[in-house]
Amino acid sequence: MAIMMIPFAVALVWAITTARRPSLPPLPPSQPAASPPIAIRPAPEDILRERLARGDINVDEYHARLDALRAKQPPSTG
């Protein structure tokens, strides 16, 4: 009889701790994986403006490079 009390006591303790343990929150519904963000490259003129603002190039070099960029670009339609 004493041998049967040990498994009963263990089962009772397990049942009480399992019942008192908070349940895990439900899993969110599965959603399709989001596509990776598309990298938007800055325009060449924006890069030149940033370089001028950082002091990488001076104003004369900025205007020379800007003129070279605009000479290579086809005229915009609009």
mmCIF file of C-alpha atoms in Angstrom:
data_model
loop_
_atom_site.group_PDB
_atom_site.id
_atom_site.type_symbol
_atom_site.label_atom_id
_atom_site.label_comp_id
_atom_site.label_asym_id
_atom_site.label_seq_id
_atom_site.Cartn_x
_atom_site.Cartn_y
_atom_site.Cartn_z
ATOM 1 C CA MET A 1 0.000 0.000 0.000
ATOM 2 C CA ALA A 2 2.847 2.419 0.826
ATOM 3 C CA ILE A 3 4.480 1.649 -2.512
ATOM 4 C CA MET A 4 1.314 2.788 -4.348
ATOM 5 C CA MET A 5 1.206 6.066 -2.404
ATOM 6 C CA ILE A 6 4.506 7.317 -3.892
ATOM 7 C CA PRO A 7 3.353 7.236 -7.580
ATOM 8 C CA PHE A 8 -0.010 8.648 -6.512
ATOM 9 C CA ALA A 9 1.682 11.545 -4.691
ATOM 10 C CA VAL A 10 3.936 12.221 -7.687
ATOM 11 C CA ALA A 11 0.959 12.187 -10.051
ATOM 12 C CA LEU A 12 -0.974 14.504 -7.754
ATOM 13 C CA VAL A 13 1.894 17.026 -7.544
ATOM 14 C CA TRP A 14 2.349 16.878 -11.336
ATOM 15 C CA ALA A 15 -1.368 17.451 -11.951
ATOM 16 C CA ILE A 16 -1.497 20.443 -9.591
ATOM 17 C CA THR A 17 1.607 22.118 -11.067
ATOM 18 C CA THR A 18 0.395 21.519 -14.613
ATOM 19 C CA ALA A 19 -3.017 22.958 -13.845
ATOM 20 C CA ARG A 20 -1.562 26.050 -12.160
ATOM 21 C CA ARG A 21 0.966 26.758 -14.905
ATOM 22 C CA PRO A 22 -0.222 29.544 -17.211
ATOM 23 C CA SER A 23 -0.993 28.346 -20.664
ATOM 24 C CA LEU A 24 1.081 29.518 -23.579
ATOM 25 C CA PRO A 25 -0.454 32.203 -25.780
ATOM 26 C CA PRO A 26 -1.884 30.916 -29.040
ATOM 27 C CA LEU A 27 0.366 31.026 -32.047
ATOM 28 C CA PRO A 28 -0.375 33.809 -34.511
ATOM 29 C CA PRO A 29 -1.912 32.714 -37.787
ATOM 30 C CA SER A 30 0.701 31.896 -40.349
ATOM 31 C CA GLN A 31 1.242 34.694 -42.812
ATOM 32 C CA PRO A 32 3.125 34.539 -46.063
ATOM 33 C CA ALA A 33 6.699 35.712 -45.794
ATOM 34 C CA ALA A 34 7.097 39.357 -46.678
ATOM 35 C CA SER A 35 9.242 40.084 -49.679
ATOM 36 C CA PRO A 36 12.549 41.770 -48.907
ATOM 37 C CA PRO A 37 12.488 45.547 -49.163
ATOM 38 C CA ILE A 38 13.546 46.997 -52.472
ATOM 39 C CA ALA A 39 16.669 49.106 -52.220
ATOM 40 C CA ILE A 40 16.045 52.542 -53.656
ATOM 41 C CA ARG A 41 19.191 54.068 -55.016
ATOM 42 C CA PRO A 42 19.601 57.814 -54.670
ATOM 43 C CA ALA A 43 19.860 59.869 -57.828
ATOM 44 C CA PRO A 44 23.380 60.850 -58.884
ATOM 45 C CA GLU A 45 22.599 64.513 -58.279
ATOM 46 C CA ASP A 46 21.496 63.690 -54.732
ATOM 47 C CA ILE A 47 24.791 61.900 -54.133
ATOM 48 C CA LEU A 48 26.672 64.944 -55.375
ATOM 49 C CA ARG A 49 24.671 67.209 -53.040
ATOM 50 C CA GLU A 50 25.474 64.949 -50.102
ATOM 51 C CA ARG A 51 29.186 64.921 -50.968
ATOM 52 C CA LEU A 52 29.177 68.716 -51.171
ATOM 53 C CA ALA A 53 27.372 68.958 -47.831
ATOM 54 C CA ARG A 54 29.893 66.598 -46.181
ATOM 55 C CA GLY A 55 32.799 68.586 -47.610
ATOM 56 C CA ASP A 56 34.093 65.753 -49.776
ATOM 57 C CA ILE A 57 34.085 68.050 -52.816
ATOM 58 C CA ASN A 58 34.152 71.817 -53.208
ATOM 59 C CA VAL A 59 31.594 73.971 -55.007
ATOM 60 C CA ASP A 60 33.578 74.192 -58.252
ATOM 61 C CA GLU A 61 33.987 70.423 -58.389
ATOM 62 C CA TYR A 62 30.278 70.011 -57.591
ATOM 63 C CA HIS A 63 29.243 72.210 -60.521
ATOM 64 C CA ALA A 64 31.704 70.527 -62.882
ATOM 65 C CA ARG A 65 30.439 67.063 -61.993
ATOM 66 C CA LEU A 66 26.823 68.205 -62.092
ATOM 67 C CA ASP A 67 27.321 69.605 -65.597
ATOM 68 C CA ALA A 68 28.957 66.323 -66.655
ATOM 69 C CA LEU A 69 26.035 64.325 -65.256
ATOM 70 C CA ARG A 70 23.453 66.459 -66.962
ATOM 71 C CA ALA A 71 25.318 66.269 -70.283
ATOM 72 C CA LYS A 72 25.161 62.447 -70.185
ATOM 73 C CA GLN A 73 21.499 62.252 -69.274
ATOM 74 C CA PRO A 74 18.921 62.336 -72.058
ATOM 75 C CA PRO A 75 16.550 65.300 -71.920
ATOM 76 C CA SER A 76 13.439 64.606 -69.861
ATOM 77 C CA THR A 77 10.146 64.433 -71.704
ATOM 78 C CA GLY A 78 7.277 66.166 -70.159
#
